[in-house]
Short mmCIF file of C-alpha atoms in Angstrom, two decimals:
data_model
loop_
_atom_site.label_atom_id
_atom_site.label_comp_id
_atom_site.label_asym_id
_atom_site.label_seq_id
_atom_site.Cartn_x
_atom_site.Cartn_y
_atom_site.Cartn_z
CA UNK I 143 272.68 102.65 10.59
CA UNK I 144 270.42 102.10 13.23
CA UNK I 145 266.77 102.37 13.88
CA UNK I 146 264.82 102.27 17.50
CA UNK I 147 261.32 100.64 17.30
CA UNK I 148 259.56 101.63 20.21
CA UNK I 149 256.38 99.16 20.68
CA UNK I 150 253.25 99.02 22.90
CA UNK I 151 254.60 98.06 25.97
CA UNK I 152 257.48 100.75 26.22
CA UNK I 153 257.64 102.98 29.51
CA UNK I 154 261.13 104.84 29.48
CA UNK I 155 263.54 105.59 27.05
CA UNK I 156 266.82 107.34 27.02
CA UNK I 157 266.92 109.31 23.59
CA UNK I 158 270.13 108.35 21.35
CA UNK I 159 271.50 109.54 17.95
CA UNK I 160 269.56 107.23 15.90
CA UNK I 161 266.39 106.90 14.05
CA UNK I 162 263.12 106.00 15.65
CA UNK I 163 259.91 104.05 14.64
CA UNK I 164 256.68 104.11 16.73
CA UNK I 165 254.43 101.04 17.04
CA UNK I 166 251.04 101.89 18.17
CA UNK I 167 251.08 103.30 21.50
CA UNK I 168 254.90 103.41 20.92
CA UNK I 169 254.56 105.83 18.57
CA UNK I 170 252.09 107.89 21.24
CA UNK I 171 254.70 107.55 23.24
CA UNK I 172 257.91 108.94 21.31
CA UNK I 173 255.77 111.68 19.99
CA UNK I 174 255.10 112.52 23.61
CA UNK I 175 258.48 112.73 24.62
CA UNK I 176 259.17 115.05 21.43
CA UNK I 177 260.98 112.49 19.58
CA UNK I 178 260.46 112.55 15.67
CA UNK I 179 259.84 109.52 14.23
CA UNK I 180 260.80 108.37 10.47
CA UNK I 181 257.50 106.31 10.39
CA UNK I 182 254.58 105.86 12.93
CA UNK I 183 252.86 102.15 12.47
CA UNK I 184 250.32 100.41 13.67
CA UNK I 185 246.16 99.74 13.62
CA UNK I 186 246.07 102.76 16.37
CA UNK I 187 242.67 100.97 17.30
CA UNK I 188 243.53 101.87 21.13
CA UNK I 189 244.87 105.49 20.18
CA UNK I 190 242.30 108.69 20.80
CA UNK I 191 241.72 110.92 17.75
CA UNK I 192 243.51 113.23 19.25
CA UNK I 193 246.42 111.90 20.19
CA UNK I 194 246.65 110.26 16.42
CA UNK I 195 247.07 114.07 15.36
CA UNK I 196 250.20 114.43 17.82
CA UNK I 197 251.56 111.15 16.25
CA UNK I 198 251.17 112.83 12.71
CA UNK I 199 252.89 116.00 13.67
CA UNK I 200 256.15 113.81 14.95
CA UNK I 201 256.28 111.60 12.44
CA UNK I 202 257.38 111.82 8.63
CA UNK I 203 254.89 108.96 7.62
CA UNK I 204 252.13 106.79 9.32
CA UNK I 205 250.92 103.59 8.15
CA UNK I 206 247.51 102.35 9.45
CA UNK I 207 247.22 98.62 9.70
CA UNK I 208 244.50 96.49 9.44
CA UNK I 209 243.13 96.30 13.16
CA UNK I 210 241.70 92.69 12.46
CA UNK I 211 245.04 91.28 13.10
CA UNK I 212 247.05 93.45 15.26
CA UNK I 213 249.63 91.23 16.37
CA UNK I 214 251.35 91.50 13.48
CA UNK I 215 252.40 95.46 14.49
CA UNK I 216 256.06 94.11 15.36
CA UNK I 217 256.36 92.24 12.37
CA UNK I 218 255.25 94.97 10.19
CA UNK I 219 257.76 97.57 11.79
CA UNK I 220 260.49 95.27 11.37
CA UNK I 221 259.59 95.07 7.69
CA UNK I 222 259.28 98.89 7.41
CA UNK I 223 262.49 99.21 8.73
CA UNK I 224 264.37 96.39 6.56
CA UNK I 225 262.43 98.20 3.68
CA UNK I 226 264.05 101.47 4.53
CA UNK I 227 267.71 100.13 4.40
CA UNK I 228 268.16 100.28 8.00
CA UNK I 229 270.85 97.32 9.20
CA UNK I 230 270.32 97.14 12.75
CA UNK I 231 266.83 97.19 14.64
CA UNK I 232 266.34 97.67 18.66
CA UNK I 233 263.10 96.96 19.45
CA UNK I 234 261.71 98.36 22.85
CA UNK I 235 258.29 97.62 24.51
CA UNK I 236 257.81 94.23 22.80
CA UNK I 237 258.36 92.20 25.92
CA UNK I 238 256.58 91.66 29.27
CA UNK I 239 252.98 91.34 28.33
CA UNK I 240 251.32 88.83 26.29
CA UNK I 241 253.50 85.54 25.84
CA UNK I 242 252.08 84.73 22.62
CA UNK I 243 253.35 88.45 21.25
CA UNK I 244 256.66 87.26 22.92
CA UNK I 245 257.16 84.31 21.30
CA UNK I 246 256.43 86.02 17.75
CA UNK I 247 258.91 88.37 18.61
CA UNK I 248 261.62 85.77 19.05
CA UNK I 249 260.81 84.02 15.95
CA UNK I 250 261.20 87.68 14.20
CA UNK I 251 264.51 88.00 15.79
CA UNK I 252 265.50 84.69 14.52
CA UNK I 253 264.32 85.66 11.27
CA UNK I 254 267.08 88.52 11.28
CA UNK I 255 270.31 86.95 12.90
CA UNK I 256 272.46 90.18 13.58
CA UNK I 257 270.13 92.62 12.58
CA UNK I 258 267.42 92.62 15.02
CA UNK I 259 268.04 93.21 18.89
CA UNK I 260 265.29 93.03 21.53
CA UNK I 261 265.64 94.53 24.85
CA UNK I 262 264.10 95.47 28.30
CA UNK I 263 265.27 95.81 31.69
CA UNK I 264 265.95 92.25 32.14
CA UNK I 265 266.90 91.09 28.83
CA UNK I 266 268.80 91.91 25.61
CA UNK I 267 268.14 89.31 22.97
CA UNK I 268 269.82 88.73 19.41
CA UNK I 269 269.95 85.94 16.75
CA UNK I 270 273.68 84.73 15.90
CA UNK I 271 273.73 83.46 12.33
CA UNK I 272 275.72 79.83 12.07
CA UNK I 273 279.68 80.87 12.71
CA UNK I 274 282.08 81.64 15.34
CA UNK I 275 280.87 84.46 17.45
CA UNK I 276 282.76 86.39 20.24
CA UNK I 277 281.34 87.94 23.31
CA UNK I 278 281.96 90.20 25.87
CA UNK I 279 280.99 90.36 29.69
CA UNK I 280 278.26 93.53 30.18
CA UNK I 281 275.62 94.60 32.01
CA UNK I 282 273.45 91.28 31.05
CA UNK I 283 275.45 88.45 32.72
CA UNK I 284 273.72 85.43 32.02
CA UNK I 285 274.22 83.85 28.86
CA UNK I 286 271.13 81.28 27.77
CA UNK I 287 271.12 79.66 23.76
CA UNK I 288 268.28 78.89 22.37
CA UNK I 289 267.86 76.58 18.75
CA UNK I 290 264.57 75.96 16.65
CA UNK I 291 266.12 73.61 14.84
CA UNK I 292 269.12 71.02 15.90
CA UNK I 293 272.51 72.33 15.90
CA UNK I 294 275.58 71.74 17.15
CA UNK I 295 276.92 74.18 19.78
CA UNK I 296 280.82 74.69 21.27
CA UNK I 297 281.25 77.49 24.15
CA UNK I 298 284.39 78.51 25.21
CA UNK I 299 285.48 80.70 28.22
CA UNK I 300 282.23 80.28 29.80
CA UNK I 301 281.70 78.52 33.54
CA UNK I 302 279.59 75.83 31.38
CA UNK I 303 281.54 74.99 28.55
CA UNK I 304 280.54 72.54 25.61
CA UNK I 305 282.61 71.00 22.85
CA UNK I 306 280.20 70.22 19.91
CA UNK I 307 277.34 69.49 21.74
CA UNK I 308 274.21 68.36 19.83
CA UNK I 309 271.20 70.83 21.26
CA UNK I 310 267.57 70.92 20.01
CA UNK I 311 264.30 72.98 21.08
CA UNK I 312 263.89 70.02 23.72
CA UNK I 313 266.73 70.80 25.91
CA UNK I 314 266.77 72.43 29.08
CA UNK I 315 270.47 72.72 30.03
CA UNK I 316 272.11 75.75 28.04
CA UNK I 317 270.83 78.28 30.23
CA UNK I 318 272.09 80.74 32.58
CA UNK I 319 275.55 80.32 31.52
CA UNK I 320 278.05 82.97 32.69
CA UNK I 321 281.73 84.00 31.22
CA UNK I 322 284.64 83.11 33.18
CA UNK I 323 286.57 86.02 32.33
CA UNK I 324 285.86 89.22 30.20
CA UNK I 325 285.44 87.19 26.78
CA UNK I 326 284.07 84.34 25.55
CA UNK I 327 283.79 82.11 22.32
CA UNK I 328 280.50 80.03 20.86
CA UNK I 329 280.26 78.27 17.85
CA UNK I 330 276.78 77.43 16.12
CA UNK I 331 277.24 75.20 13.15
CA UNK I 332 274.35 74.69 11.24
CA UNK I 333 271.72 77.61 11.61
CA UNK I 334 270.84 81.04 13.87
CA UNK I 335 270.91 80.41 17.53
CA UNK I 336 269.14 82.41 19.73
CA UNK I 337 271.47 84.21 22.38
CA UNK I 338 269.33 85.92 25.45
CA UNK I 339 271.44 87.62 27.65
CA UNK I 340 269.96 88.68 31.02
CA UNK I 341 270.26 89.89 34.41
CA UNK I 342 268.40 89.55 37.62
CA UNK I 343 266.31 92.05 39.06
CA UNK I 344 267.94 94.92 41.22
CA UNK I 345 268.02 94.12 44.96
CA UNK I 346 265.76 97.40 45.44
CA UNK I 347 263.14 96.35 43.30
CA UNK U 1248 244.69 66.19 42.54
CA UNK U 1249 246.13 69.48 42.21
CA UNK U 1250 248.92 71.50 43.35
CA UNK U 1251 249.64 74.99 43.07
CA UNK U 1252 253.28 75.84 42.63
CA UNK U 1253 254.29 79.22 43.67
CA UNK U 1254 257.65 80.70 41.86
CA UNK U 1255 259.72 83.48 42.93
CA UNK U 1256 257.88 85.95 40.70
CA UNK U 1257 254.34 85.36 42.47
CA UNK U 1258 252.87 88.80 44.10
CA UNK U 1259 249.03 88.10 44.68
CA UNK U 1260 247.06 84.53 45.28
CA UNK U 1261 243.57 83.58 45.98
CA UNK U 1262 243.98 80.77 48.35
CA UNK U 1263 242.24 77.73 47.10
CA UNK U 1264 241.43 74.09 48.56
CA UNK U 1265 244.61 72.47 46.97
CA UNK U 1266 247.75 71.67 48.01
CA UNK U 1267 250.89 73.90 47.61
CA UNK U 1268 254.47 74.09 46.82
CA UNK U 1269 256.91 76.92 47.20
CA UNK U 1270 259.63 77.66 44.80
CA UNK U 1271 262.47 79.84 46.52
CA UNK U 1272 260.99 83.52 47.22
CA UNK U 1273 257.58 81.93 46.24
CA UNK U 1274 257.66 79.82 49.69
CA UNK U 1275 258.65 82.67 51.18
CA UNK U 1276 255.81 84.34 49.85
CA UNK U 1277 252.97 81.42 50.40
CA UNK U 1278 254.39 81.41 54.22
CA UNK U 1279 253.82 85.14 54.91
CA UNK U 1280 250.11 84.34 53.67
CA UNK U 1281 249.85 81.36 56.37
CA UNK U 1282 249.82 79.25 53.36
CA UNK U 1283 251.07 75.46 54.27
CA UNK U 1284 253.02 73.79 51.76
CA UNK U 1285 253.73 69.87 51.02
CA UNK U 1286 257.11 70.74 50.04
CA UNK U 1287 259.36 74.06 49.84
CA UNK U 1288 261.80 74.06 47.15
CA UNK U 1289 264.64 76.22 46.12
CA UNK U 1290 268.48 76.90 46.59
CA UNK U 1291 267.05 79.93 48.75
CA UNK U 1292 270.24 81.82 48.16
CA UNK U 1293 268.37 85.21 48.42
CA UNK U 1294 266.07 84.32 51.49
CA UNK U 1295 267.25 85.36 55.00
CA UNK U 1296 267.68 82.81 57.79
CA UNK U 1297 264.99 84.52 59.52
CA UNK U 1298 262.78 83.95 56.47
CA UNK U 1299 263.90 80.28 55.91
CA UNK U 1300 262.42 79.67 59.87
CA UNK U 1301 259.54 80.65 58.64
CA UNK U 1302 259.22 78.26 55.55
CA UNK U 1303 259.94 75.72 58.15
CA UNK U 1304 257.11 76.42 59.74
CA UNK U 1305 254.79 76.48 57.10
CA UNK U 1306 256.29 73.44 54.77
CA UNK U 1307 255.80 69.70 55.47
CA UNK U 1308 259.53 69.38 53.76
CA UNK U 1309 261.93 71.59 52.72
CA UNK U 1310 264.58 70.72 50.15
CA UNK U 1311 267.48 72.68 49.37
CA UNK U 1312 269.10 72.68 46.02
CA UNK U 1313 272.61 73.47 44.90
CA UNK U 1314 272.73 77.09 43.98
CA UNK U 1315 275.25 77.12 41.14
CA UNK U 1316 272.22 75.96 38.93
CA UNK U 1317 269.29 77.95 40.24
CA UNK U 1318 267.28 78.38 36.75
CA UNK U 1319 265.97 74.67 37.35
CA UNK U 1320 264.25 75.16 40.57
CA UNK U 1321 260.90 75.29 38.62
CA UNK U 1322 261.92 72.08 36.82
CA UNK U 1323 262.71 70.61 40.42
CA UNK U 1324 259.44 71.27 41.50
CA UNK U 1325 257.56 70.09 38.73
CA UNK U 1326 259.76 66.96 39.07
CA UNK U 1327 258.70 67.08 42.82
CA UNK U 1328 254.73 67.26 42.01
CA UNK U 1329 255.25 64.24 39.98
CA UNK U 1330 256.77 61.92 41.99
CA UNK U 1331 254.45 62.95 44.53
CA UNK U 1332 251.38 62.04 42.66
CA UNK U 1333 250.16 65.29 41.68
CA UNK U 1334 248.49 64.99 38.19
CA UNK U 1335 247.62 68.64 37.70
CA UNK U 1336 250.32 71.47 38.54
CA UNK U 1337 249.14 75.02 38.22
CA UNK U 1338 252.44 77.25 38.09
CA UNK U 1339 252.51 80.97 39.42
CA UNK U 1340 254.65 83.54 39.48
CA UNK U 1341 257.13 81.59 36.69
CA UNK U 1342 256.42 84.54 33.98
CA UNK U 1343 257.20 87.76 33.47
CA UNK U 1344 260.68 88.12 34.50
CA UNK U 1345 263.53 86.87 32.46
CA UNK U 1346 263.15 85.23 28.98
CA UNK U 1347 265.24 82.70 29.63
CA UNK U 1348 263.70 81.21 32.68
CA UNK U 1349 260.41 81.92 30.79
CA UNK U 1350 260.92 79.88 27.56
CA UNK U 1351 262.22 77.15 29.86
CA UNK U 1352 259.35 76.64 31.86
CA UNK U 1353 257.33 76.58 28.29
CA UNK U 1354 259.70 73.74 27.58
CA UNK U 1355 258.64 72.18 30.50
CA UNK U 1356 254.71 72.62 29.97
CA UNK U 1357 255.64 71.10 27.15
CA UNK U 1358 256.75 68.01 28.64
CA UNK U 1359 253.92 67.38 30.64
CA UNK U 1360 250.88 67.85 28.10
CA UNK U 1361 247.74 68.16 29.82
CA UNK U 1362 249.17 68.20 33.32
CA UNK U 1363 251.04 71.41 33.68
CA UNK U 1364 249.37 74.70 33.28
CA UNK U 1365 251.41 78.34 33.62
CA UNK U 1366 249.24 81.24 34.76
CA UNK U 1367 249.39 84.70 35.40
CA UNK U 1368 247.36 88.20 34.67
CA UNK U 1369 247.79 88.12 30.85
CA UNK U 1370 248.47 84.12 30.27
CA UNK U 1371 247.05 80.77 30.61
CA UNK U 1372 249.48 78.51 28.73
CA UNK U 1373 248.85 74.38 28.70
CA UNK U 1374 250.38 71.96 26.16
CA UNK U 1375 247.74 69.88 24.54
CA UNK U 1376 248.99 65.95 23.37
CA UNK U 1377 248.10 64.95 19.96
CA UNK U 1378 244.50 64.72 19.66
CA UNK U 1379 241.40 66.31 19.30
CA UNK U 1380 240.26 69.19 21.97
CA UNK U 1381 237.16 71.15 22.78
CA UNK U 1382 238.00 74.23 24.07
CA UNK U 1383 235.26 77.36 25.95
CA UNK U 1384 235.14 80.50 25.92
CA UNK U 1385 236.46 82.27 29.00
CA UNK U 1386 238.94 84.79 30.88
CA UNK U 1387 241.75 84.38 28.12
CA UNK U 1388 239.94 85.14 24.76
CA UNK U 1389 242.99 84.78 22.48
CA UNK U 1390 244.24 81.76 21.47
CA UNK U 1391 247.84 81.46 19.97
CA UNK U 1392 249.20 77.58 18.99
CA UNK U 1393 253.02 76.84 19.11
CA UNK U 1394 254.61 73.99 17.96
CA UNK U 1395 258.04 72.48 18.85
CA UNK U 1396 258.22 70.28 15.90
CA UNK U 1397 256.33 70.23 12.88
CA UNK U 1398 252.63 69.49 13.31
CA UNK U 1399 249.32 69.40 11.30
CA UNK U 1400 246.67 71.85 12.78
CA UNK U 1401 242.65 71.75 12.32
CA UNK U 1402 240.97 74.52 14.08
CA UNK U 1403 236.68 74.55 13.95
CA UNK U 1404 234.80 77.45 15.67
CA UNK U 1405 237.53 79.98 15.41
CA UNK U 1406 237.56 83.33 13.58
CA UNK U 1407 240.46 82.03 11.85
CA UNK U 1408 239.85 78.49 10.81
CA UNK U 1409 242.37 76.15 9.86
CA UNK U 1410 241.72 72.91 7.83
CA UNK U 1411 244.72 70.50 8.65
CA UNK U 1412 247.45 72.91 8.18
CA UNK U 1413 251.06 72.01 8.45
CA UNK U 1414 252.72 74.43 10.70
CA UNK U 1415 256.34 74.85 12.26
CA UNK U 1416 258.09 76.25 14.45
CA UNK U 1417 258.90 79.29 12.07
CA UNK U 1418 255.46 80.66 11.49
CA UNK U 1419 254.26 83.66 12.83
CA UNK U 1420 250.55 83.55 11.96
CA UNK U 1421 248.78 80.89 14.72
CA UNK U 1422 248.62 83.75 16.84
CA UNK U 1423 245.73 85.66 18.37
CA UNK U 1424 242.67 83.55 16.85
CA UNK U 1425 239.43 83.92 18.79
CA UNK U 1426 236.34 81.74 19.35
CA UNK U 1427 233.10 82.88 17.05
CA UNK U 1428 230.88 81.16 19.42
CA UNK U 1429 230.99 79.53 23.02
CA UNK U 1430 233.32 76.29 21.98
CA UNK U 1431 235.81 75.50 19.67
CA UNK U 1432 237.60 72.41 18.39
CA UNK U 1433 241.34 71.65 17.33
CA UNK U 1434 243.29 68.66 16.57
CA UNK U 1435 247.04 68.49 16.69
CA UNK U 1436 247.62 65.42 14.69
CA UNK U 1437 251.26 64.41 15.70
CA UNK U 1438 252.63 66.12 18.81
CA UNK U 1439 251.85 67.89 21.83
CA UNK U 1440 250.81 71.87 20.96
CA UNK U 1441 251.37 74.52 23.36
CA UNK U 1442 248.20 76.75 23.47
CA UNK U 1443 248.48 80.21 24.85
CA UNK U 1444 245.50 81.79 25.87
CA UNK U 1445 245.77 85.20 26.54
CA UNK U 1446 244.27 88.64 27.35
CA UNK U 1447 245.02 92.59 27.21
CA UNK U 1448 245.76 94.44 29.67
CA UNK U 1449 242.69 96.01 31.59
CA UNK U 1450 241.72 99.54 30.28
CA UNK U 1451 242.54 101.08 33.73
CA UNK U 1452 245.96 99.73 34.28
#
């Protein structure tokens, strides 16, 4: 079962048939859209009392975190979703603001390979456990691979193929690859790899 | 001598008494502001012919890169600035879009400790070589420390002090620290550490 976790920076949403968790201002955003949540979580220190009432109306459970360490909101939400048994977590509104928070969210994504997706207008991000993975072309045409630890990466069906290439967290070249055809395969041999699929801004923006 | 490197995503600038390098659309932005460049660099594949003429008028030198690998624009600009002898490089307009590009720019920053600053409305980012560093309070109140390799970090004068704590690229807790007073000290013993200073969005935005 999939849950959408709406974080502070969310500014639009297309409702889906799945469950929702709202994080801080993200919970207020969902409530204002009339979307019911299984849980609202956050320190809510930037939310007015009246808005908090609205959040309570739309949420089965409200978890108030200690405001001293507000940067762990997304982490708390992911752990909550995990404890509730959700296998897939799609996180919206967690990118594009403070880069320190963004990096922490990327590290969190690495801790839940195959389960957490970070998504915004330009980026679709997921970690893959060590293994062989097949990917398809889609709305986000650029493929960029990032590792935390050293790894060995193979890419087939890409414009810039690799054959058992050692990659580290210092490399600059595993970025902006594209599929040649409709599908491609990558093999990461040792550890989870972060795949960032991205697209350029639209011509009219 | 300091150079400001204006990248694609730049949308405003306060002219300073220093040199400028324009990267791709960033060069067009500078030219339109009437700012002269020591160099314009990029593949310029998203720039009209007429705009390219304008860039030539405002730039001492124009370097056209192969459009096949456009993601290395910032890297090429930093290497160019380095070869021209600039000790300080302030990079604007290189954050907030595609996260793959952003991560590469952070890795580049790590390769030039003490010399490259990545800056936007919310973030001020620099790598510090191993050693003892003193920092002052300022416009970006939150301090977050990130390492690529394992390191040993000490923080004095911070709300959350550390004493010779081992940190790795997996940690989630070295984020959103703040100074207690006007100054603080940090010691990273082994390798460069990335310091992201950040601030929350303004109340009116």
